[in-house]
Coordinates of C-alpha atoms and ligand atoms in Angstrom, one line a residue:
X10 CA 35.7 117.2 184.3
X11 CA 34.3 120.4 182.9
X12 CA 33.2 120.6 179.4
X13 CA 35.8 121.9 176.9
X14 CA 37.2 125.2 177.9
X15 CA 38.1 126.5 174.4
X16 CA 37.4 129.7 175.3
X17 CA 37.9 132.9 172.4
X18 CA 37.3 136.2 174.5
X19 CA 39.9 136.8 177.0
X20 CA 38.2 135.5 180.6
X21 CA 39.1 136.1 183.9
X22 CA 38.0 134.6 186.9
X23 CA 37.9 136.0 190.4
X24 CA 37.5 132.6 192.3
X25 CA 38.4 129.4 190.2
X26 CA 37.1 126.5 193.0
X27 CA 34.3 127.8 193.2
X28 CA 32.8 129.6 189.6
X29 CA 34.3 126.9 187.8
X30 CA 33.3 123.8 190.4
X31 CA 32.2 120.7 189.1
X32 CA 28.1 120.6 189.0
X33 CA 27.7 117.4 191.3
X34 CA 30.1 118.9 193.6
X35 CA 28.9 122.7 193.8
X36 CA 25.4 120.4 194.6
X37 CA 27.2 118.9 197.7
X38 CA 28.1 122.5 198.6
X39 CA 24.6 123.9 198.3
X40 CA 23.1 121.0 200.1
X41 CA 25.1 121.2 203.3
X42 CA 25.2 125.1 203.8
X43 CA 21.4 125.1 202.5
X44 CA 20.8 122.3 206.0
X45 CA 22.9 124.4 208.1
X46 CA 21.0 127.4 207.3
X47 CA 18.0 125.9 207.8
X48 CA 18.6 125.1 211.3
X49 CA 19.9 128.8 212.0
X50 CA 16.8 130.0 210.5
X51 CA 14.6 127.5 212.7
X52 CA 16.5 128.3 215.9
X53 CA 17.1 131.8 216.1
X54 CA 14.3 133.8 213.8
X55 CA 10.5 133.3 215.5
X56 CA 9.1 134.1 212.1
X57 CA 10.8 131.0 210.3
X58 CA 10.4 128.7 213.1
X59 CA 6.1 129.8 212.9
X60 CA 6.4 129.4 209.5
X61 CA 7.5 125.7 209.7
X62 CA 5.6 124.6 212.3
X63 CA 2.6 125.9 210.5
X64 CA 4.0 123.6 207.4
X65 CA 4.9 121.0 209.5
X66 CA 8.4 120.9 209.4
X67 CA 11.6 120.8 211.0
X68 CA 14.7 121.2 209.9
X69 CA 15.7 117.5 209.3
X70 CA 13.3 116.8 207.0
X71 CA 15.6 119.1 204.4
X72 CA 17.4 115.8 203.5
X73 CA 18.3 116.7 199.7
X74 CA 18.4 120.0 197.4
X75 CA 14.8 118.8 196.2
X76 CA 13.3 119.3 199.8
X77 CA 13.7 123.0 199.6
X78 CA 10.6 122.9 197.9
X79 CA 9.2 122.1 201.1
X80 CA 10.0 125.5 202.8
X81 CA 8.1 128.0 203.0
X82 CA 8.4 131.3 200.8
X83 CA 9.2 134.1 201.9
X84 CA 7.5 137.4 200.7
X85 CA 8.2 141.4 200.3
X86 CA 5.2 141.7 203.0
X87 CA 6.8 138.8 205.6
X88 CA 9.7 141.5 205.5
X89 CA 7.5 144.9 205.9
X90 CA 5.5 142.9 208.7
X91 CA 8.7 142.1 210.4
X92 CA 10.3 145.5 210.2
X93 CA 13.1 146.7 211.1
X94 CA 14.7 143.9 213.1
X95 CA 12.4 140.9 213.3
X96 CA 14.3 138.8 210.8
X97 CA 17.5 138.6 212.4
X98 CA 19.2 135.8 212.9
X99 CA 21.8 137.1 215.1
X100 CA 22.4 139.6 218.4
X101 CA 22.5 143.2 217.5
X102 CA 26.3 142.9 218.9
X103 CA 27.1 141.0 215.8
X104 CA 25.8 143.3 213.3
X105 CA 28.1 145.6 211.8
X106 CA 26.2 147.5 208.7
X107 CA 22.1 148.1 207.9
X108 CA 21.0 149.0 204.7
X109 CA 17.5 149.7 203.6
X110 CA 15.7 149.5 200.1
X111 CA 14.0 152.5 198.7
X112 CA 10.8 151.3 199.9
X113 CA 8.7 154.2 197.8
X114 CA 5.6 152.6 199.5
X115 CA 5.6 152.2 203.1
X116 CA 8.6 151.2 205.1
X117 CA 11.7 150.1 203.4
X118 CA 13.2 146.5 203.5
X119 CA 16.2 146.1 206.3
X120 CA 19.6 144.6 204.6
X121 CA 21.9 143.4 207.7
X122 CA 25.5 142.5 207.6
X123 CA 27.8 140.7 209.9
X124 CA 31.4 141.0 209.5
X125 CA 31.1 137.8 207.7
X126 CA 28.3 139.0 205.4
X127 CA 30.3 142.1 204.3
X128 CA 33.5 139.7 203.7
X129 CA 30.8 137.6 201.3
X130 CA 29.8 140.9 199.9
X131 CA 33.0 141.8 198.7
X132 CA 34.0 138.3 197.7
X133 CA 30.9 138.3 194.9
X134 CA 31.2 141.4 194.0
X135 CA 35.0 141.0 192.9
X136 CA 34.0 137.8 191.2
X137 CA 31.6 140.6 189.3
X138 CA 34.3 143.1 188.5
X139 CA 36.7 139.8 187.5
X140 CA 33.9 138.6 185.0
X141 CA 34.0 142.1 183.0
X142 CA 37.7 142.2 183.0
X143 CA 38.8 144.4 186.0
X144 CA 42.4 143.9 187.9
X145 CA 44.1 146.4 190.4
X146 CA 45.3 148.2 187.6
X147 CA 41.9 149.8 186.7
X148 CA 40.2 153.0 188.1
X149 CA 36.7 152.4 189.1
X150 CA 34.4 155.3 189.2
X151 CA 31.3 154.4 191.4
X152 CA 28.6 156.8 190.9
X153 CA 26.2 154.3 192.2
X154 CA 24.2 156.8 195.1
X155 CA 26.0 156.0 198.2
X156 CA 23.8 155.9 201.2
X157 CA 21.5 153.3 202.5
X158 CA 20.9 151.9 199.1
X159 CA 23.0 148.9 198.9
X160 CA 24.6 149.8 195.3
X161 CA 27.2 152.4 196.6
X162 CA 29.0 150.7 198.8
X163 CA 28.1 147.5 197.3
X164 CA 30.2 148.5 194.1
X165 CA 32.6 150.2 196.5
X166 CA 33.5 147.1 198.6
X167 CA 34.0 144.9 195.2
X168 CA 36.4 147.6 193.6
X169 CA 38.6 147.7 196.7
X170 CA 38.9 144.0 197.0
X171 CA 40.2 143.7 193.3
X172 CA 42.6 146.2 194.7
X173 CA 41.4 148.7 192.2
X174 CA 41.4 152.3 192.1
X175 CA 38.2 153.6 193.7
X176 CA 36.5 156.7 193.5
X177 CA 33.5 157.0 195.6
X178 CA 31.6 159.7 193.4
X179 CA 28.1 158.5 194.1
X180 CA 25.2 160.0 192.0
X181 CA 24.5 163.5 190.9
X182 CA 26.6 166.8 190.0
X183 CA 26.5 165.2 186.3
X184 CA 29.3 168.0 185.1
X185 CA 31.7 167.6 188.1
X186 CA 31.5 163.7 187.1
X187 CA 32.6 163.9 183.3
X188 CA 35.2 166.4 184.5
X189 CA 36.9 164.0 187.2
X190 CA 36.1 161.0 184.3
X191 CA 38.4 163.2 182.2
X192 CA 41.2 164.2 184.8
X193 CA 41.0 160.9 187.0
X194 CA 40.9 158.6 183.6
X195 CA 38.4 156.4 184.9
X196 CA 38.9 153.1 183.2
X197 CA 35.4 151.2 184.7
X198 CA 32.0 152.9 185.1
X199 CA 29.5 151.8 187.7
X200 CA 25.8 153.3 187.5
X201 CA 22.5 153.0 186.9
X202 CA 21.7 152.4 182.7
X203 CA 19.4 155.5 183.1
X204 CA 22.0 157.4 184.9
X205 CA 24.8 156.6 182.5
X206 CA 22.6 158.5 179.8
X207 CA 22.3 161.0 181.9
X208 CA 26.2 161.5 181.7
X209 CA 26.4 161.4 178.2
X210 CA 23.8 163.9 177.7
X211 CA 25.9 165.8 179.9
X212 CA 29.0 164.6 178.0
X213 CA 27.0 166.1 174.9
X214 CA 26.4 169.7 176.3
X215 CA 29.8 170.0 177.6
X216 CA 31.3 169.2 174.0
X217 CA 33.3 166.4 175.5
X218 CA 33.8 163.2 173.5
X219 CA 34.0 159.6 174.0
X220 CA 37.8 159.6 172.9
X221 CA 38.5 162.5 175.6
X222 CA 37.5 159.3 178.2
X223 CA 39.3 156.3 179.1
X224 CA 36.3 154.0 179.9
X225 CA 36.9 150.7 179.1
X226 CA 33.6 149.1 180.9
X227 CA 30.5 149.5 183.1
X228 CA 28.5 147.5 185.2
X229 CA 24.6 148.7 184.8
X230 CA 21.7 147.4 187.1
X231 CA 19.8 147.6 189.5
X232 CA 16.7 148.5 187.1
X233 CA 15.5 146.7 183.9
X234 CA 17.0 148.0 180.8
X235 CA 16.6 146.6 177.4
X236 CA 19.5 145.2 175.0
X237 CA 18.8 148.2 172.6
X238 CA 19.6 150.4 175.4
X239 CA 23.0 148.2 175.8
X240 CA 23.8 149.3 172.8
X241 CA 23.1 153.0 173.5
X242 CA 25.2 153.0 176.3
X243 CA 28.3 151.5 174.6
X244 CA 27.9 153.9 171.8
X245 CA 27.8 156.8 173.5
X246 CA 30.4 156.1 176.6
X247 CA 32.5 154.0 174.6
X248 CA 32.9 151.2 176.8
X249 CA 31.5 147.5 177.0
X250 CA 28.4 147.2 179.1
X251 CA 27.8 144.3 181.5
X252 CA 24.3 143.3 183.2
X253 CA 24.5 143.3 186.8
X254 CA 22.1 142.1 189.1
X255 CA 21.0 141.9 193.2
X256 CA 18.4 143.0 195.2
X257 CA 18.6 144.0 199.0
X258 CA 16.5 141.3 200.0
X259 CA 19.6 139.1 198.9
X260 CA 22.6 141.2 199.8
X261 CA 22.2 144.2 197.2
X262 CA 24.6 144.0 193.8
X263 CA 27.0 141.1 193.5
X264 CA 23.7 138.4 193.0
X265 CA 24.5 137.5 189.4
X266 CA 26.9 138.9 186.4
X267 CA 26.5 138.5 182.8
X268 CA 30.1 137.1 181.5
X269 CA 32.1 138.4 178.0
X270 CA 29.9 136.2 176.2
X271 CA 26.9 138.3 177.2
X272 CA 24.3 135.2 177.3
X273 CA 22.7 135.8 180.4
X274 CA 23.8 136.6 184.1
X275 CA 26.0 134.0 186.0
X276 CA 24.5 133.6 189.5
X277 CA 26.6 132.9 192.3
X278 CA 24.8 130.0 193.7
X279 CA 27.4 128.5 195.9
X280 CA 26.0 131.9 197.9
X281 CA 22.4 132.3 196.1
X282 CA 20.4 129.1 195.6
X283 CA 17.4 129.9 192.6
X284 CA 14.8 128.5 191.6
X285 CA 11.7 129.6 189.3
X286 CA 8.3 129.0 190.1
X287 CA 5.0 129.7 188.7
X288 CA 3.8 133.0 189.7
X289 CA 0.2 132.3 190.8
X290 CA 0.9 129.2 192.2
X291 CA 4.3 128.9 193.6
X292 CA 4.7 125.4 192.0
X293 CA 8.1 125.2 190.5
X294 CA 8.5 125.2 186.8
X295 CA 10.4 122.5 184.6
X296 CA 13.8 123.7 184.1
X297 CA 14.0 126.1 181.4
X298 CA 10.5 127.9 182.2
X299 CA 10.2 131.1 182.5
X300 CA 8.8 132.2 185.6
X301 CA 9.3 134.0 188.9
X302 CA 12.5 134.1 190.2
X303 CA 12.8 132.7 194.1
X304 CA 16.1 133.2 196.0
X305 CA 17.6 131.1 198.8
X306 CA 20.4 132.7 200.6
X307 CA 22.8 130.0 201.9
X308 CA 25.7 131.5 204.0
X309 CA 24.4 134.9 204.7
X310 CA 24.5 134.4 208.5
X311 CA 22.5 138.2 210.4
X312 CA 19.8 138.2 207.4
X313 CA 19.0 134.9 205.9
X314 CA 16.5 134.4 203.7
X315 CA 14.1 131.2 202.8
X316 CA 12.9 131.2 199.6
X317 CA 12.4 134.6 199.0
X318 CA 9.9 135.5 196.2
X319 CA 11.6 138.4 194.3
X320 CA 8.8 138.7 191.7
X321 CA 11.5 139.3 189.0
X322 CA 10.4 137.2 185.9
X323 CA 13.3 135.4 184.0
X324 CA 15.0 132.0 182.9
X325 CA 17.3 129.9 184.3
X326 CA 20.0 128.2 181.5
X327 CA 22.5 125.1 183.5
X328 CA 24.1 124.2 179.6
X329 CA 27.4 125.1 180.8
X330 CA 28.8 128.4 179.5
X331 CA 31.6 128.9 176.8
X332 CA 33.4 131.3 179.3
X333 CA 34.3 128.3 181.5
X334 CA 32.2 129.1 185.4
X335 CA 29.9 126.4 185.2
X336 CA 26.9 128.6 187.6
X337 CA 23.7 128.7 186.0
X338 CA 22.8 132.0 184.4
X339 CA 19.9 133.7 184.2
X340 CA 17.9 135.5 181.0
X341 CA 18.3 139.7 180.9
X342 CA 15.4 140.1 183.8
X343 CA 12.8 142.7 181.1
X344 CA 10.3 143.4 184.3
X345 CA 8.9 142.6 187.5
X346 CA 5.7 139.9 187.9
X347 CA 4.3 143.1 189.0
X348 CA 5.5 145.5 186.7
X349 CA 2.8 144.1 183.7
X350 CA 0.1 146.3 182.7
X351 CA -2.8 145.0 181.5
X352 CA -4.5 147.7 179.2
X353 CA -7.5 146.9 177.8
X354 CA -6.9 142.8 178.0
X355 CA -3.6 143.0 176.8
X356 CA -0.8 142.3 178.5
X357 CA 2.0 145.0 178.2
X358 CA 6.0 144.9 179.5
X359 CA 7.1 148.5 179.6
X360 CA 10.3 147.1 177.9
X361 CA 8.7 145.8 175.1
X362 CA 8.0 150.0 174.8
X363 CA 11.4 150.6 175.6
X364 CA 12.7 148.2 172.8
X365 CA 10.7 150.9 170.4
X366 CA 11.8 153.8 172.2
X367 CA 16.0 153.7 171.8
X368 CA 17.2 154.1 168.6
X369 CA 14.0 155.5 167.1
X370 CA 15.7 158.3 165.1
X371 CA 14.7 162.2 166.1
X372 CA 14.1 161.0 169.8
X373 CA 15.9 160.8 172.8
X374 CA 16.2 157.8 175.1
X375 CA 14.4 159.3 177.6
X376 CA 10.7 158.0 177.8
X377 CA 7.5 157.9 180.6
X378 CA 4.4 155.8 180.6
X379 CA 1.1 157.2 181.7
X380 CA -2.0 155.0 181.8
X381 CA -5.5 156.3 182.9
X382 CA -8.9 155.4 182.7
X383 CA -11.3 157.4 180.2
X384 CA -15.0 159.0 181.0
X385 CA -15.4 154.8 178.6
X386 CA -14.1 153.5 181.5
X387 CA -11.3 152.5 179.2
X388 CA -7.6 152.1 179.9
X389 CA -5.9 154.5 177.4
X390 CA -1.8 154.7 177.3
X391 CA 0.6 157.2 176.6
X392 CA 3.8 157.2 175.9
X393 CA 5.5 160.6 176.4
X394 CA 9.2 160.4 174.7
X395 CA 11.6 163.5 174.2
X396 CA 12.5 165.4 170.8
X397 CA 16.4 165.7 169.9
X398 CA 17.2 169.2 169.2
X399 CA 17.2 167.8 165.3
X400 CA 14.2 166.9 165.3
X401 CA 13.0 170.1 167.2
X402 CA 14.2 172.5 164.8
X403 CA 12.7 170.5 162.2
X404 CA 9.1 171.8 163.3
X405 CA 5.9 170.1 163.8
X406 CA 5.3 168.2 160.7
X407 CA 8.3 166.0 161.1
X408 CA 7.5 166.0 164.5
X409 CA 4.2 164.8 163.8
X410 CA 5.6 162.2 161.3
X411 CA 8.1 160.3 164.1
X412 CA 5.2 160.4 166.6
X413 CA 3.2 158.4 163.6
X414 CA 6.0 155.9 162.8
X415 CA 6.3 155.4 167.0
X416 CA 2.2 154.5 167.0
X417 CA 2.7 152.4 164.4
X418 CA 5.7 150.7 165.6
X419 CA 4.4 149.7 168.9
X420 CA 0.8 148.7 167.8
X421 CA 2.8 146.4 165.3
X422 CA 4.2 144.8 168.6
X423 CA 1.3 145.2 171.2
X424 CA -1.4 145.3 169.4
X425 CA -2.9 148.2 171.0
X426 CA -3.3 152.2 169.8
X427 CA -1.7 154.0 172.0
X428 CA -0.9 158.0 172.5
X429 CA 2.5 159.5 171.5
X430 CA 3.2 162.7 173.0
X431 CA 6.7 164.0 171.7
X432 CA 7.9 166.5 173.9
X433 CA 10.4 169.5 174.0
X434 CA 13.7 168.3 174.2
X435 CA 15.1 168.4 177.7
X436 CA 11.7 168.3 179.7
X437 CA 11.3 164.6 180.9
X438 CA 12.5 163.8 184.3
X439 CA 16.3 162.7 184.6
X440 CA 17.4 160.2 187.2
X441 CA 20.8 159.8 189.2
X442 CA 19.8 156.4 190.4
X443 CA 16.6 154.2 189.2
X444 CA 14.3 155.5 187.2
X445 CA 11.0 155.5 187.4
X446 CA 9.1 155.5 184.5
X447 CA 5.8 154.2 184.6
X448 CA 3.2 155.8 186.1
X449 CA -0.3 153.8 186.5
X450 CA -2.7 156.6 187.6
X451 CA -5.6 154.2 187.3
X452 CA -4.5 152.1 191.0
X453 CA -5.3 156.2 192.7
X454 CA -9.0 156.2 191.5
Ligands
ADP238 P1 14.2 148.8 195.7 O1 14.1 148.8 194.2 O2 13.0 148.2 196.4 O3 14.8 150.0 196.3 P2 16.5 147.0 195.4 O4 17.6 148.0 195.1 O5 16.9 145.9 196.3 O6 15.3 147.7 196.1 O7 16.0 146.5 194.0 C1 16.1 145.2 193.5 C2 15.3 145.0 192.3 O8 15.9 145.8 191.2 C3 15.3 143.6 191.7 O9 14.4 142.8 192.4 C4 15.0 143.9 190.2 O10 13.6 144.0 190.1 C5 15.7 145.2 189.9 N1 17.0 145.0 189.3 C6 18.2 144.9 189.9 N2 19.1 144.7 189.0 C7 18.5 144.5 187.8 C8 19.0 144.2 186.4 N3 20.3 144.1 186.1 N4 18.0 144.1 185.5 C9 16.7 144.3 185.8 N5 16.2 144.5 187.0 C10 17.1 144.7 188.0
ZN239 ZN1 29.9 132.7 181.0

């Protein structure tokens, strides 16, 4: 029986059996999709079956859920080396959709769906839309980028199997968006956090208020963003802001949801087994760690994936939640294993600048990091950020006096001086999708 279900926020739930299964019995689930998969992998991808001889393994050994730590992982590079096709589990005949990450380096990761996969797909993703609320009644505007990247028509497929509303905006034309927000009364936003600032900037110039919108909620991911910029976005758009979370490797958005209760992201591990492991090592961590996330997929039937190392650093919590679904959830991912800095010995999150950043008065939330080397052979880190108009027409000296307060604020945190720049407003690079924000000149030398 699940824990009392005394529940105070109003909860929906997209898919009951399942989100709300009893622990020892969702464990029976995961075990016996997590053998079968195994023995797909083994049997029809060269790369898995290589990879397990090399461990010496086959797929009986996989006897409990404890014996996935047996497998082997599975990294972003097994992927690129295996590009486009090679870790397919099924004929081309039976694939019906590719998608592709952005891949900024080098060639991007392949997502492939069966019929069956794009069925899953839109199952999770209305269990996301369900968890913030959503019914057929709602009007969903997507300005996810539609395209290969998976969020699009990730968002897109979930909106259409709640039977809501959807309008396939994609990113971009920021004015033609609030206008169709205003005339379509849009009741659910989907975009990136960096792009829905971008539309209330836009929201700003065109004089148009929150009250002119009918926005009720949005679903924000597919980049980190901070809780102080959670409470930007509601501010400004009016709306209640939910975490979302995927990744191509895995099947794009629809991986994990944060719930009313806002206490981490519920992961939809009937689908998605996780585990966290110890980023050097790969040894898994006492429940609780922090540590590197690792995804199993379990039913995803023309692109499976074995323990898939998704360098994404987070928590897992199994107390069960107060909203009823009894799947783990996850800690707000703040950055990637590989998105620390180290500058001169420390070790530095860019969120932990971005918790400065928003809601420092006179500036906007827009922000960049630069770090270089100097003629020392010295890291040195600046922090560019972007003057409201306010504080603009204010003149230099006040200016000068936020970019002070900002020094001071972040060494408090960090530890470490680093450079403030304050620029003109309007001059630092907007994004319609993910943003990118941090900009390590010292790898290029
Ligand atoms: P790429 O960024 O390579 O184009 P993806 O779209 O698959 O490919 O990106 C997935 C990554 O995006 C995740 O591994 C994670 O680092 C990041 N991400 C996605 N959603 C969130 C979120 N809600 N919070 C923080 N990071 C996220
Ligand atoms: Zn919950």
């Amino acid at each position: 029986m699940a824990v009392e279900l005394a529940s105070k926020k109003p909860v929906l739930i997209w898919n009951k059996t399942f989100e709300t299964m009893e622990r020892n019995e969702l464990k029976k689930v995961q075990l016996e999709r997590l053998k079968s998969l195994v023995e797909r992998a083994y049997h029809n991808v060269p790369f898995y079956r290589n990879k397990f001889q090399e461990a010496g393994i086959v797929p009986e050994d996989i006897k409990s859920l404890e014996d996935i730590h047996k497998l082997p992982f599975t990294s972003k590079y097994d992927l690129r080396d295996n590009y486009p096709f090679g870790m397919f589990a099924v004929p081309m005949e039976q694939i019906v959709r590719l998608h592709a990450s952005s891949g900024t380096t080098g060639k991007p990761v392949v997502g492939a769906y069966t019929r069956n996969d794009l069925a899953l797909w839109g199952e999770v993703m209305a269990r996301t839309y369900t968890s913030g609320g959503v019914t057929a009644k709602d009007v969903v505007h997507n300005a996810y980028g539609y395209g290969l990247f998976t969020g699009g028509l990730g968002f897109h497929c979930g909106a259409e199997r709640v039977g809501a509303t959807t309008i396939p905006i994609s990113g971009g034309q920021s004015e033609k968006q609030i206008m169709l927000l205003q005339d379509f009364e849009a009741t659910v936003l989907g975009s990136t956090p960096s792009y829905s600032l971008v539309l209330a900037e836009t929201m700003d110039q065109l004089g148009v208020s929150k009250g002119d919108l009918k926005l009720r909620v949005g679903f924000f991911g597919a980049e980190p963003w901070t809780e102080k910029m959670r409470v930007e976005i509601e501010e400004r758009l009016g709306l209640e802001a939910f975490d979302i979370y995927g990744l191509t490797e895995i099947i794009g958005p629809g991986v994990a949801v944060v719930c009313p209760y806002h206490d981490g992201l519920h992961i939809f591990e009937d689908h998605f087994y996780p585990e966290i492991v110890d980023p050097e090592t790969g040894e898994p961590l006492p429940e609780g760690s922090v540590g590197e996330l690792v995804f199993t997929s379990l039913t995803k039937e023309a692109f499976p994936v074995l323990r898939f190392r998704t360098r994404d650093r987070t928590r897992l919590m199994y107390e069960q939640c107060r909203c009823g679904r009894t799947m783990v959830r996850m800690e707000k991912i703040t950055g990637r294993t590989d998105d620390m800095l180290i500058i001169r010995g420390v070790n530095v999150f860019p969120s932990q600048i971005e918790e400065k950043i928003i809601g420092q008065e006179g500036i906007e939330p827009q922000y960049a990091i630069y770090v270089t080397t100097n003629e020392k052979r010295l890291d040195d880190l600046e922090v560019q950020v972007e003057a409201s108009d306010k504080l603009y027409n204010q003149g230099k000296e006040a200016i000068d006096g936020v970019a002070q307060k900002l020094t001071n604020s972040i060494f408090q945190t960090l530890g470490i001086n680093v450079k403030v720049t304050i620029k003109d407003p309007r001059t630092i690079a907007r994004s319609e999708g993910k943003a990118k924000r941090v900009f390590d000149l010292r790898k290029s030398e």
